[in-house]
Amino acid sequence: MNKFYITTPLYYVNDEPHIGHAYTTILADVINRYYKSIGYQTFMLTGTDEHGLKVQQAAIKNNVSPKQHVDDYVKRFKKTWKKLNIEYDYFIRTTNSNHIKKVQKVLQNLYDKGDIYLDEYEGLYSISEERFITEKEAEEGDYREIKKIKEKNYFFKMSKYQKKLIRHIKQNKNFIKPETRKNEILGFLKNPLNDLCISRPKSRLEWGIEVPFNKDYVTYVWFDALLNYITAIGWDVDNKKFNNWWPANYHLMGKDIITTHAVYWPTMLMACGLKLPKTLLAHGWWLTNDNKMSKSIGNIVNPLEIADEFGVDALRYYLMRNMVLGQDSSFSRESFIKRYNADLANDYGNVINRITILIEKNFNSLCPEPGKYQQSEHDIIDFTNKVVSEVDDNMKKLKIHDALANIFSLIREINKYLEIKQPWKLIKIDKSKKSDAATSLYISAELLRISSVLLIPYIPEKATLTLSSLSQKGIKQHKLDFGQLKANIAIKSPGALFPRIEE
Ligand code: MSP
């Protein structure tokens, strides 16, 4: 059986989940559900990044211990993912005892093999970024709270793997996506790579994983967090499970954390003698009304508020449809309502109502038995088959918004077909079985079924309700080939699934 393993970044538990976090997690869920729907055995991982200065500072600010703080914030993330209908397989917390043990094991292994060494280093340290920065980075001015620090620390020999990494990126054209990010990383790798400082003295930071060979240090939060992608699936505990899932098909992330994933992580894996993930996918930023979201501006969009107001599926749909993967996108109430009304209320909502209500009223709520197909029926069936294969192609190329555009082109085509056939008029002439009215309604209902099956990964709740109204409840693996609806099964209107928003 084909395997598919997808991950989200681990979210820092120093804040409430916001729309950016929700986007990546929904994206992973949509891709994962899609692969599951086409028969893959899938595993989706998400979780929380619980160590480091940011969390320690947030805990101090809230007047609680770091442990109490993380336990409280984790609940908020889990609650959000539940509400947003995320079907993850495992939620990893970097404070899990197994994760801690395995991070220490990696550190020990690399120390023993000479890939980690102690050195005194003097350099510029950005407290906000929690890492040493170069003079050039300091000049660029993106970093806050810069201090000159001289201290002994442990370093990972990242430079040793630079050439091998460049070769890997060049030889594996799907390793970093999109192309712009790949070029950015290759540009970054033109300069000699420094070794990575992977420890922090406890005198500066206590909330971290203790370095196994020196009690006075904790592990740098990124070195700890990146390893979650292997500790979560049983590395060094359950080899069978680990080998089943590793290497990951996709690591998803925002563009701000591509360097850690495309440079630190692969070199760490090389040092461990493990395979590299197949694809790192960096998406763009969600802005609010074209501005960067920030706490100080107060323009952070809370996904739960949007879901409460307009519905979870409406939020999922908007986020997937309005962002071109890789580019930034702007969230606004106007664009949200416009998208909702045009696609969900008008196109999809309309087609569901028309078909189910006509069948309910005129065919005794039973699926009509079709008669002979004419050219128009053959044409729309061909069109549907084309859409199904385009969706597959776009999903595999991660063109999520295009896949949705494909599905909605089918939904609009059904509406057009109904306009041309006008079954509401045909009914008045003849509504016996195999009549033209019966044929056009059968075709429309079957195409509504196929569109709804295609929509499950994006809008699972409403697509499933639509399928239930077509007596397609409880089917584990829905088929996408035409002709699955059986004549005389019950068909009932599901009611208004996407009422128009008037503002
Ligand atoms: N803890 C690290 C990741 C460790 S992965 C081993 C981290 N956490 S984060 O909570 O700060 O960010 C998590 C993700 O949210 C990142 O991929 C980041 O790009 C994403 N986003 C944060 N704000 C965002 C937007 N406004 N828009 C889209 N995604 C953004 O980094």
XYZ file of C-alpha atoms and ligand atoms in Angstrom:
534
model
C 0.000 0.000 0.000
C 1.220 3.530 -0.768
C 2.355 5.469 2.296
C 2.018 9.153 2.964
C 3.466 11.071 5.915
C 2.844 14.814 6.322
C 3.810 17.226 9.101
C 3.022 20.762 10.255
C 5.553 22.878 12.130
C 5.355 22.595 15.886
C 3.707 25.736 17.153
C 5.240 27.779 19.937
C 2.995 27.762 22.942
C 3.635 31.376 23.777
C 0.429 32.610 22.204
C -3.086 31.745 21.101
C -3.400 29.857 17.808
C -3.993 32.376 15.022
C -5.012 32.249 11.396
C -1.419 31.551 10.209
C -1.217 28.435 12.398
C -4.726 27.432 11.353
C -3.787 27.778 7.695
C -0.813 25.376 7.817
C -2.721 22.859 9.884
C -5.798 22.943 7.630
C -3.522 22.688 4.584
C -1.858 19.580 6.003
C -5.265 18.136 6.861
C -6.624 18.796 3.358
C -3.620 17.223 1.640
C -3.647 14.295 4.056
C -7.367 13.677 3.626
C -6.935 13.835 -0.143
C -4.241 11.153 -0.146
C -6.357 9.060 2.201
C -9.319 9.425 -0.157
C -7.312 8.021 -3.048
C -6.311 4.985 -1.045
C -2.994 5.879 0.585
C -2.138 4.821 4.101
C -1.538 8.211 5.714
C -0.075 9.752 8.849
C -0.461 13.390 9.801
C 1.618 14.876 12.578
C 1.199 18.161 14.382
C 2.107 19.402 17.838
C 3.714 22.034 19.980
C 7.209 23.434 20.480
C 7.374 23.884 24.216
C 10.940 24.752 25.174
C 13.029 27.867 24.804
C 13.200 31.426 25.925
C 9.951 32.607 24.335
C 7.956 30.072 26.302
C 9.930 30.717 29.478
C 9.266 34.454 29.125
C 5.560 33.927 28.405
C 5.279 31.800 31.552
C 6.983 34.452 33.670
C 4.633 37.055 32.228
C 1.617 34.931 33.146
C 3.032 34.285 36.589
C 3.003 30.506 36.295
C 5.670 27.822 35.968
C 6.748 26.934 32.388
C 5.159 23.506 32.828
C 1.817 24.987 33.910
C 2.018 27.464 31.054
C 2.637 24.848 28.363
C -0.035 22.512 29.710
C -2.548 25.323 29.542
C -1.620 26.519 26.026
C -1.483 23.040 24.544
C -5.150 22.675 25.429
C -5.936 25.767 23.372
C -4.184 24.326 20.325
C -5.887 20.966 20.688
C -9.266 22.634 21.125
C -8.717 24.726 18.003
C -7.755 21.732 15.871
C -10.772 19.819 17.089
C -13.067 22.675 16.240
C -11.461 23.071 12.788
C -12.039 19.377 12.090
C -8.366 18.438 11.830
C -7.855 14.675 11.593
C -4.270 14.394 12.823
C -2.878 11.002 13.781
C -0.558 12.169 16.513
C 0.006 15.357 18.485
C 3.586 15.620 19.691
C 4.693 17.814 22.545
C 8.412 18.438 22.828
C 8.067 18.014 26.590
C 7.061 14.344 26.082
C 9.453 12.109 27.971
C 10.143 9.956 24.911
C 10.971 13.002 22.793
C 13.328 14.302 25.481
C 15.101 10.948 25.769
C 15.544 10.628 22.027
C 16.841 14.175 21.578
C 19.429 13.339 24.242
C 20.264 10.136 22.408
C 20.898 12.018 19.160
C 23.063 14.543 20.992
C 25.051 11.761 22.617
C 25.476 9.878 19.326
C 26.704 12.965 17.494
C 28.967 13.924 20.380
C 30.475 10.425 20.419
C 31.086 10.495 16.703
C 32.743 13.896 16.909
C 30.052 15.898 15.131
C 29.392 17.953 18.280
C 32.232 19.799 19.994
C 32.726 22.372 22.751
C 34.120 25.754 21.808
C 34.397 29.243 23.136
C 32.642 31.662 20.918
C 32.333 35.396 20.944
C 29.645 36.900 18.811
C 26.450 38.838 18.492
C 23.483 37.139 20.080
C 19.888 38.079 19.369
C 17.822 37.424 22.456
C 14.560 37.683 20.514
C 15.756 35.112 17.957
C 17.539 32.987 20.559
C 20.604 32.527 18.394
C 23.954 33.949 17.403
C 23.628 36.162 14.362
C 26.205 37.363 11.856
C 27.443 40.963 11.589
C 25.563 41.183 8.304
C 22.297 40.059 9.866
C 22.768 42.569 12.676
C 23.283 45.334 10.096
C 20.141 44.329 8.217
C 18.282 45.263 11.363
C 15.640 42.530 11.540
C 16.815 41.349 14.943
C 16.050 42.763 18.326
C 17.867 42.719 21.657
C 21.332 42.118 20.287
C 24.127 41.568 22.802
C 27.785 40.716 22.422
C 28.267 37.425 24.192
C 31.391 35.415 24.896
C 30.766 31.951 26.209
C 31.519 28.272 25.891
C 28.958 26.299 23.973
C 28.470 23.101 22.051
C 28.500 23.248 18.265
C 27.161 20.896 15.647
C 29.475 20.461 12.649
C 26.948 21.672 10.123
C 29.673 22.939 7.786
C 30.887 19.379 7.267
C 27.669 18.582 5.376
C 27.410 21.734 3.279
C 28.609 20.242 -0.038
C 26.459 17.169 0.338
C 23.428 19.340 1.080
C 23.965 21.536 -1.988
C 24.261 18.416 -4.118
C 21.078 16.985 -2.647
C 19.094 20.176 -3.287
C 20.316 20.372 -6.868
C 19.676 16.720 -7.616
C 16.220 16.511 -6.050
C 14.110 19.077 -7.740
C 11.167 18.537 -5.410
C 13.185 18.873 -2.208
C 12.422 22.562 -1.635
C 9.234 24.082 -2.938
C 8.426 26.567 -4.347
C 11.341 27.360 -6.666
C 11.877 30.846 -5.164
C 12.633 29.342 -1.750
C 14.949 26.772 -3.267
C 16.926 29.553 -4.962
C 16.982 31.506 -1.730
C 18.497 28.506 0.092
C 21.006 27.804 -2.683
C 21.975 31.487 -2.514
C 22.425 31.219 1.250
C 24.595 28.132 0.764
C 26.975 29.976 -1.556
C 28.646 31.372 1.557
C 30.500 29.053 3.887
C 28.142 27.553 6.432
C 28.937 28.154 10.105
C 28.658 25.348 12.597
C 25.458 25.491 14.596
C 25.498 26.469 18.253
C 23.200 23.869 19.783
C 23.463 24.558 23.507
C 22.492 27.341 25.878
C 24.050 27.692 29.331
C 21.503 27.131 32.074
C 22.550 30.453 33.552
C 20.694 32.085 30.627
C 17.983 29.556 29.908
C 16.633 26.783 32.063
C 13.570 25.669 30.171
C 15.042 23.175 27.754
C 16.302 19.635 27.292
C 19.427 19.049 29.324
C 22.523 18.284 27.266
C 23.340 14.674 28.248
C 27.088 15.170 28.443
C 27.033 18.444 30.398
C 24.438 19.259 33.061
C 25.141 22.980 32.847
C 23.562 23.300 29.434
C 20.195 22.885 27.761
C 19.624 22.181 24.065
C 18.948 24.945 21.533
C 15.209 24.895 20.915
C 15.424 24.322 17.138
C 17.739 21.326 17.503
C 15.225 19.856 19.942
C 12.077 20.730 17.968
C 13.158 19.557 14.501
C 13.799 16.078 15.831
C 10.068 15.717 16.544
C 9.532 14.616 12.965
C 11.354 11.375 13.752
C 10.713 10.920 17.472
C 6.950 11.095 16.876
C 7.001 8.082 14.580
C 9.059 5.806 16.764
C 12.669 6.480 15.861
C 14.887 4.259 18.054
C 11.811 2.789 19.786
C 9.731 1.068 17.154
C 11.826 0.493 14.047
C 9.010 -1.083 12.120
C 6.802 1.937 12.601
C 9.632 4.345 11.915
C 10.638 2.635 8.690
C 7.033 2.502 7.625
C 6.698 6.313 7.682
C 10.142 7.791 7.249
C 11.127 9.676 5.096
C 8.248 12.167 5.313
C 6.520 13.084 2.082
C 5.914 16.685 3.112
C 7.098 18.998 5.825
C 4.847 22.065 5.612
C 5.912 25.447 6.995
C 5.761 29.202 6.537
C 8.501 30.859 4.515
C 10.090 32.362 7.654
C 11.246 28.957 8.859
C 12.536 27.477 5.613
C 16.228 27.900 6.529
C 15.960 25.882 9.703
C 14.159 23.137 7.763
C 16.263 23.231 4.618
C 19.703 23.651 6.227
C 19.762 22.643 9.899
C 17.391 19.695 9.597
C 18.881 17.920 6.553
C 22.409 18.274 7.913
C 21.259 16.878 11.266
C 19.713 13.928 9.441
C 22.866 13.377 7.412
C 24.896 13.314 10.621
C 22.460 10.722 12.016
C 22.740 8.652 8.845
C 19.033 9.030 8.086
C 17.239 9.737 4.828
C 16.054 13.249 4.062
C 12.363 14.191 3.774
C 11.065 14.209 0.216
C 9.640 17.729 0.076
C 9.803 20.860 2.180
C 6.983 23.154 1.294
C 7.113 26.797 2.348
C 3.930 28.810 2.068
C 3.530 32.568 2.207
C 2.088 34.798 4.890
C -1.455 35.679 5.649
C -1.718 39.432 5.979
C -4.690 41.371 7.357
C -5.975 43.906 4.856
C -2.500 43.843 3.258
C -0.675 44.511 6.545
C 1.530 42.143 8.476
C -0.425 40.610 11.363
C 0.956 41.637 14.688
C -0.078 41.756 18.267
C 1.052 45.355 18.635
C -1.101 46.507 15.700
C -3.918 44.371 17.086
C -4.890 42.947 13.699
C -4.431 39.256 14.368
C -7.276 37.184 12.985
C -8.594 34.561 15.393
C -9.656 31.447 13.448
C -12.164 30.377 16.089
C -14.051 33.656 15.865
C -14.337 33.321 12.083
C -15.413 29.686 12.397
C -18.048 30.644 14.983
C -19.431 33.376 12.808
C -19.392 31.720 9.365
C -18.802 28.022 9.977
C -15.708 25.842 10.022
C -16.045 24.721 6.426
C -16.412 28.290 5.192
C -13.127 29.152 6.914
C -11.353 26.065 5.563
C -12.633 26.804 2.085
C -11.608 30.449 2.113
C -8.085 29.721 3.377
C -7.501 27.023 0.782
C -9.105 28.899 -2.117
C -7.637 32.357 -1.529
C -3.980 31.530 -1.077
C -1.772 30.606 -3.997
C 0.723 28.300 -2.345
C 4.020 30.076 -1.937
C 2.640 33.594 -2.231
C 1.316 35.928 0.454
C -2.396 36.488 0.693
C -4.500 39.096 2.406
C -7.328 38.213 4.752
C -10.249 40.605 4.821
C -13.842 40.314 5.882
C -14.993 41.632 2.485
C -13.015 39.080 0.494
C -14.186 36.335 2.848
C -17.866 37.203 2.367
C -17.433 37.680 -1.372
C -15.836 34.274 -1.757
C -18.400 32.593 0.496
C -21.409 34.075 -1.283
C -20.105 33.461 -4.793
C -18.868 29.886 -4.420
C -20.512 28.291 -1.416
C -23.884 30.022 -1.161
C -24.542 30.631 -4.864
C -22.807 27.872 -6.778
C -22.645 24.875 -4.453
C -25.584 25.755 -2.202
C -27.772 26.454 -5.179
C -27.021 23.239 -6.993
C -27.663 21.180 -3.848
C -31.032 22.842 -3.252
C -32.240 22.721 -6.804
C -31.518 19.051 -7.321
C -32.646 17.674 -3.994
C -35.810 19.777 -3.749
C -36.895 18.922 -7.314
C -36.423 15.223 -6.627
C -38.125 15.462 -3.257
C -41.190 17.188 -4.694
C -41.530 15.397 -8.005
C -40.040 11.972 -7.556
C -41.278 11.186 -4.113
C -37.780 11.708 -2.648
C -36.439 8.798 -4.689
C -33.548 8.955 -7.128
C -35.070 9.002 -10.640
C -34.190 6.277 -13.094
C -32.446 7.777 -16.128
C -33.398 7.093 -19.741
C -31.210 7.320 -22.800
C -28.294 9.772 -22.727
C -27.963 12.403 -25.423
C -24.836 14.268 -26.504
C -25.250 16.832 -23.685
C -25.164 14.022 -21.090
C -22.077 12.445 -22.652
C -20.414 15.868 -22.778
C -20.957 16.649 -19.107
C -19.790 13.171 -18.070
C -16.601 13.682 -20.119
C -16.169 17.092 -18.521
C -16.503 15.514 -15.063
C -13.880 12.865 -15.787
C -11.533 15.593 -16.969
C -12.109 17.554 -13.749
C -11.422 14.481 -11.594
C -8.052 13.974 -13.240
C -7.196 17.704 -13.117
C -7.949 17.773 -9.391
C -5.629 14.818 -8.874
C -2.900 16.452 -10.887
C -3.215 19.777 -9.069
C -3.337 18.162 -5.620
C -0.176 16.230 -6.389
C 1.492 19.423 -7.580
C 0.218 21.199 -4.432
C -1.861 23.618 -6.470
C -4.627 23.481 -3.912
C -6.448 26.615 -5.030
C -6.429 25.337 -8.625
C -7.860 21.987 -7.546
C -10.713 23.881 -5.874
C -11.204 26.000 -8.971
C -11.502 22.739 -10.957
C -14.172 21.373 -8.621
C -16.137 24.610 -8.806
C -15.942 24.613 -12.591
C -17.784 21.291 -12.403
C -20.368 22.683 -9.974
C -21.001 25.626 -12.293
C -21.260 23.219 -15.211
C -24.023 21.297 -13.392
C -25.884 24.559 -12.818
C -25.495 25.413 -16.505
C -26.704 21.960 -17.522
C -29.790 22.419 -15.331
C -30.442 25.836 -16.886
C -30.325 24.296 -20.352
C -32.369 21.191 -19.537
C -34.846 22.967 -17.255
C -36.087 19.819 -15.516
C -38.640 21.989 -13.647
C -40.344 22.459 -17.036
C -39.768 18.905 -18.292
C -41.495 17.581 -15.179
C -44.724 19.199 -16.301
C -44.602 17.241 -19.572
C -43.494 13.842 -18.316
C -41.976 12.737 -15.057
C -42.194 9.007 -15.406
C -39.070 6.906 -15.041
C -36.578 7.194 -17.907
C -38.220 10.478 -19.024
C -36.023 13.483 -19.934
C -36.827 15.028 -16.553
C -35.717 11.841 -14.796
C -32.533 11.634 -16.884
C -31.426 15.219 -16.296
C -32.085 14.990 -12.559
C -30.301 11.665 -12.277
C -27.266 13.075 -14.095
C -27.242 16.216 -11.927
C -27.596 14.254 -8.693
C -24.776 11.904 -9.665
C -22.516 14.818 -10.576
C -23.431 16.504 -7.303
C -22.284 13.302 -5.602
C -18.952 13.355 -7.446
C -18.383 17.074 -6.695
C -19.157 16.487 -3.028
C -16.779 13.523 -2.830
C -14.090 15.766 -4.323
C -14.923 18.439 -1.736
C -14.631 16.196 1.354
C -10.969 17.022 2.097
C -11.659 20.769 2.053
C -15.142 21.039 3.572
C -15.609 17.661 5.266
C -18.690 18.494 7.295
C -20.880 20.057 4.603
C -19.728 17.733 1.837
C -20.572 14.750 4.025
C -24.009 16.201 4.829
C -24.646 16.612 1.118
C -23.600 13.029 0.505
C -25.875 11.836 3.291
C -28.774 13.620 1.625
C -27.981 11.448 -1.431
C -28.003 8.282 0.713
C -24.208 8.035 0.585
C -23.679 7.821 4.313
C -21.035 5.642 5.889
C -19.197 4.799 2.672
C -15.516 4.476 3.517
C -14.009 4.848 0.090
C -16.249 6.877 -2.212
C -15.848 6.196 -5.918
C -15.234 8.944 -8.412
C -16.415 7.108 -11.487
C -19.720 8.078 -12.952
C -22.809 5.954 -12.300
C -22.629 5.073 -8.605
C -26.052 6.483 -7.604
C -28.675 3.784 -7.798
C -32.177 4.595 -8.978
C -34.809 4.639 -6.197
C -32.469 5.375 -3.311
C -33.737 8.093 -0.959
C -32.816 11.683 -1.776
C -33.707 14.480 0.612
C -32.792 18.127 0.822
C -30.152 18.762 3.523
C -31.602 22.249 4.126
C -29.656 25.480 3.631
C -26.021 24.440 4.139
C -24.561 27.790 3.146
C -27.092 30.560 3.781
C -26.158 33.766 1.966
C -24.381 36.352 4.086
C -26.011 39.755 3.725
C -23.923 42.677 4.973
N 8.216 26.539 16.708
C 8.634 26.955 15.423
C 8.555 25.830 14.425
C 9.305 24.584 14.791
S 9.070 23.307 13.631
C 10.035 22.085 14.155
C 7.773 28.117 14.949
N 6.598 28.259 15.558
S 5.567 29.452 15.300
O 4.449 29.159 16.149
O 6.203 30.709 15.473
O 5.161 29.399 13.817
C 4.574 28.285 13.302
C 4.177 28.462 11.867
O 3.174 29.460 11.726
C 5.319 28.864 10.943
O 5.296 28.010 9.813
C 4.970 30.251 10.518
O 5.397 30.512 9.233
C 3.462 30.204 10.578
N 2.886 31.520 10.626
C 2.935 32.397 11.646
N 2.291 33.531 11.244
C 1.827 33.398 9.985
C 1.002 34.128 9.131
N 0.573 35.334 9.423
N 0.637 33.551 7.957
C 0.970 32.279 7.638
N 1.717 31.546 8.430
C 2.363 32.157 9.495
O 8.197 28.845 14.076
